[in-house]
PDB file of C-alpha atoms in Angstrom:
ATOM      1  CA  UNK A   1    -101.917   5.350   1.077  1.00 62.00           C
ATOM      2  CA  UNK A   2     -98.428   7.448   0.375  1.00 77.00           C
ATOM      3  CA  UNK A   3     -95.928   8.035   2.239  1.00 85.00           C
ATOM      4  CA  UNK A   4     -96.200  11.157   4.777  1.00 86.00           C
ATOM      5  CA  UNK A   5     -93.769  14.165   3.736  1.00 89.00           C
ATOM      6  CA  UNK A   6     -91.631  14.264   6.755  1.00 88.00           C
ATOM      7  CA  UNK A   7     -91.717  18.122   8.543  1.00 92.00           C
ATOM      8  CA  UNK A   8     -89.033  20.669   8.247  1.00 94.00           C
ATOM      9  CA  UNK A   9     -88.553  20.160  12.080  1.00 94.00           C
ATOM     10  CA  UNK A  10     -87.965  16.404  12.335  1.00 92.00           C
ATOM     11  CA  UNK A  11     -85.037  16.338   9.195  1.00 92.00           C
ATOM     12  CA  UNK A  12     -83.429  19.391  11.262  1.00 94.00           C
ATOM     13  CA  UNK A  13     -83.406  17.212  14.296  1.00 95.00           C
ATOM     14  CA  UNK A  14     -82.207  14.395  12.862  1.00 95.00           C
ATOM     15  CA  UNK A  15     -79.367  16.651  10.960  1.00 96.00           C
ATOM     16  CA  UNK A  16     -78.886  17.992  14.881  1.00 96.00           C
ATOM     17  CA  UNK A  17     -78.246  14.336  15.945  1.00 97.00           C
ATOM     18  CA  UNK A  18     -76.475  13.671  13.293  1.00 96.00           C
ATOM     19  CA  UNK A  19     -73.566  16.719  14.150  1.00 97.00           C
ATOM     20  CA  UNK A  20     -74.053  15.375  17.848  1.00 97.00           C
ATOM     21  CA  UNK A  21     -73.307  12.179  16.645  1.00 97.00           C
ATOM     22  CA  UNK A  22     -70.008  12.641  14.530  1.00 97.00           C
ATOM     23  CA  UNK A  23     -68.866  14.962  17.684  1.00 97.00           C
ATOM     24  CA  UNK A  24     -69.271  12.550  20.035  1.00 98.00           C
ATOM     25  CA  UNK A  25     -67.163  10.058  17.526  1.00 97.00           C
ATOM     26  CA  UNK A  26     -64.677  12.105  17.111  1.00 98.00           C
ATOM     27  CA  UNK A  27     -63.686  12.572  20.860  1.00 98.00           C
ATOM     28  CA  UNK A  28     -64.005   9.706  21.128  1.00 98.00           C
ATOM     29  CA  UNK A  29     -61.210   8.982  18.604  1.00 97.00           C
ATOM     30  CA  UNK A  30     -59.352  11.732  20.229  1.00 97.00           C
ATOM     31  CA  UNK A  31     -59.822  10.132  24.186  1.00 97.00           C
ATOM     32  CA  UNK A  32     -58.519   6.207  22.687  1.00 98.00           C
ATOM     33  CA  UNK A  33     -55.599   8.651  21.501  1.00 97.00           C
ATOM     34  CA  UNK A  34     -54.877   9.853  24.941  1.00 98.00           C
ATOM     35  CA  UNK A  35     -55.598   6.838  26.622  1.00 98.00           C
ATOM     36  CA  UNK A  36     -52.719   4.862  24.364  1.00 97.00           C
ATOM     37  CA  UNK A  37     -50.197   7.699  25.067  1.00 97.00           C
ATOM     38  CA  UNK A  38     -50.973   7.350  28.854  1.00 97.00           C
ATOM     39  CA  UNK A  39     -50.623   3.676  28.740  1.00 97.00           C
ATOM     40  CA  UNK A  40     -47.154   4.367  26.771  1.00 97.00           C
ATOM     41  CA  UNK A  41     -46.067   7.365  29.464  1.00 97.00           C
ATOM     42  CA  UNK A  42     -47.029   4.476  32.346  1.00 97.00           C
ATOM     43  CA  UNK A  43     -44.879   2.054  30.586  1.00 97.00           C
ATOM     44  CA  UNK A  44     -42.164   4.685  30.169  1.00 97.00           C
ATOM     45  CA  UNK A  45     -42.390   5.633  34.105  1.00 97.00           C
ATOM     46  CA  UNK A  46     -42.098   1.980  34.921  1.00 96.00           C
ATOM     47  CA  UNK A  47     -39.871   1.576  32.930  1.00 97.00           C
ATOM     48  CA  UNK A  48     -37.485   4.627  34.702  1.00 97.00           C
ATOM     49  CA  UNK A  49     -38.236   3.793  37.849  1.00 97.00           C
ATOM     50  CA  UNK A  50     -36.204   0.120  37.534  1.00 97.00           C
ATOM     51  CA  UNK A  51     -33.718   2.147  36.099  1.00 97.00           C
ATOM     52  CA  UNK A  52     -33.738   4.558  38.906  1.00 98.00           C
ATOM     53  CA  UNK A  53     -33.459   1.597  41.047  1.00 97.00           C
ATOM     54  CA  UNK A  54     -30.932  -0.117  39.332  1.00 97.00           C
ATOM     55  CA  UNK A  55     -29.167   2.906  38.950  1.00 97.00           C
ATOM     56  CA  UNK A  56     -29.212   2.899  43.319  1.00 97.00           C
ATOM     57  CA  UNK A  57     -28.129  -0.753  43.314  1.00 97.00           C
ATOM     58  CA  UNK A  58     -24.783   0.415  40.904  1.00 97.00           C
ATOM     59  CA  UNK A  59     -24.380   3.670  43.522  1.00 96.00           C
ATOM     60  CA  UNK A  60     -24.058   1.441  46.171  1.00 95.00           C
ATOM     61  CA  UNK A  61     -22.091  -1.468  44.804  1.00 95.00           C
ATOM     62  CA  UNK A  62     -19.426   1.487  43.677  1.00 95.00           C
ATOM     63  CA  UNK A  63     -19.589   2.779  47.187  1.00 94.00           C
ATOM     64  CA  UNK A  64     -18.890  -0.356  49.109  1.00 93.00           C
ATOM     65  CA  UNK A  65     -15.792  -0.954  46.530  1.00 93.00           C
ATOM     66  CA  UNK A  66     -15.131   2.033  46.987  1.00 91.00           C
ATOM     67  CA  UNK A  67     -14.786   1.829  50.880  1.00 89.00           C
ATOM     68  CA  UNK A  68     -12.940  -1.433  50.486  1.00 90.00           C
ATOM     69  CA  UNK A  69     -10.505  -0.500  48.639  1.00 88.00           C
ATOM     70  CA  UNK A  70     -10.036   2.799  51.095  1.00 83.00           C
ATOM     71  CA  UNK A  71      -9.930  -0.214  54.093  1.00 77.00           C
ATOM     72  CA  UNK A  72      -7.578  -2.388  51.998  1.00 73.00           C
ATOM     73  CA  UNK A  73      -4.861   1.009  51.626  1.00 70.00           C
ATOM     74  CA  UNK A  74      -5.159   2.274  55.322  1.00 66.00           C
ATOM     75  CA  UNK A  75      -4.204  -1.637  56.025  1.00 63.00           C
TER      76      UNK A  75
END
């Protein structure tokens, strides 16, 4: 017994699946792409946001100087 010859139908299938395949792979590529810049742009926003804050913490450190040295002149 031989081998069957395998019909025109099944090989276009399988070269169907095949394009299927390499699409899904490459979005999938392109979504671990995106994922690593959103985990970089969430690292970036947390980072801003302690500088935001610190930036408050400065703001009000100047202001209280600020209004001591206005208490220490009208003194």
């Amino acid at each position: 017994m031989g081998v069957l010859p395998v019909p025109e139908e099944v090989r276009s299938m399988h070269a169907k699946i095949d394009r299927v395949l390499d699409t899904v792979y490459m979005q999938n590529k392109a979504l671990e792409k995106i994922i690593g810049r959103l985990d970089e742009f969430e690292a970036t926003q947390k980072d801003l946001h302690e500088l935001s804050r610190e930036l408050r913490h400065v703001k009000n450190s100047l202001i209280t100087i600020k209004d001591c040295l206005r208490f220490d002149a009208v003194s």
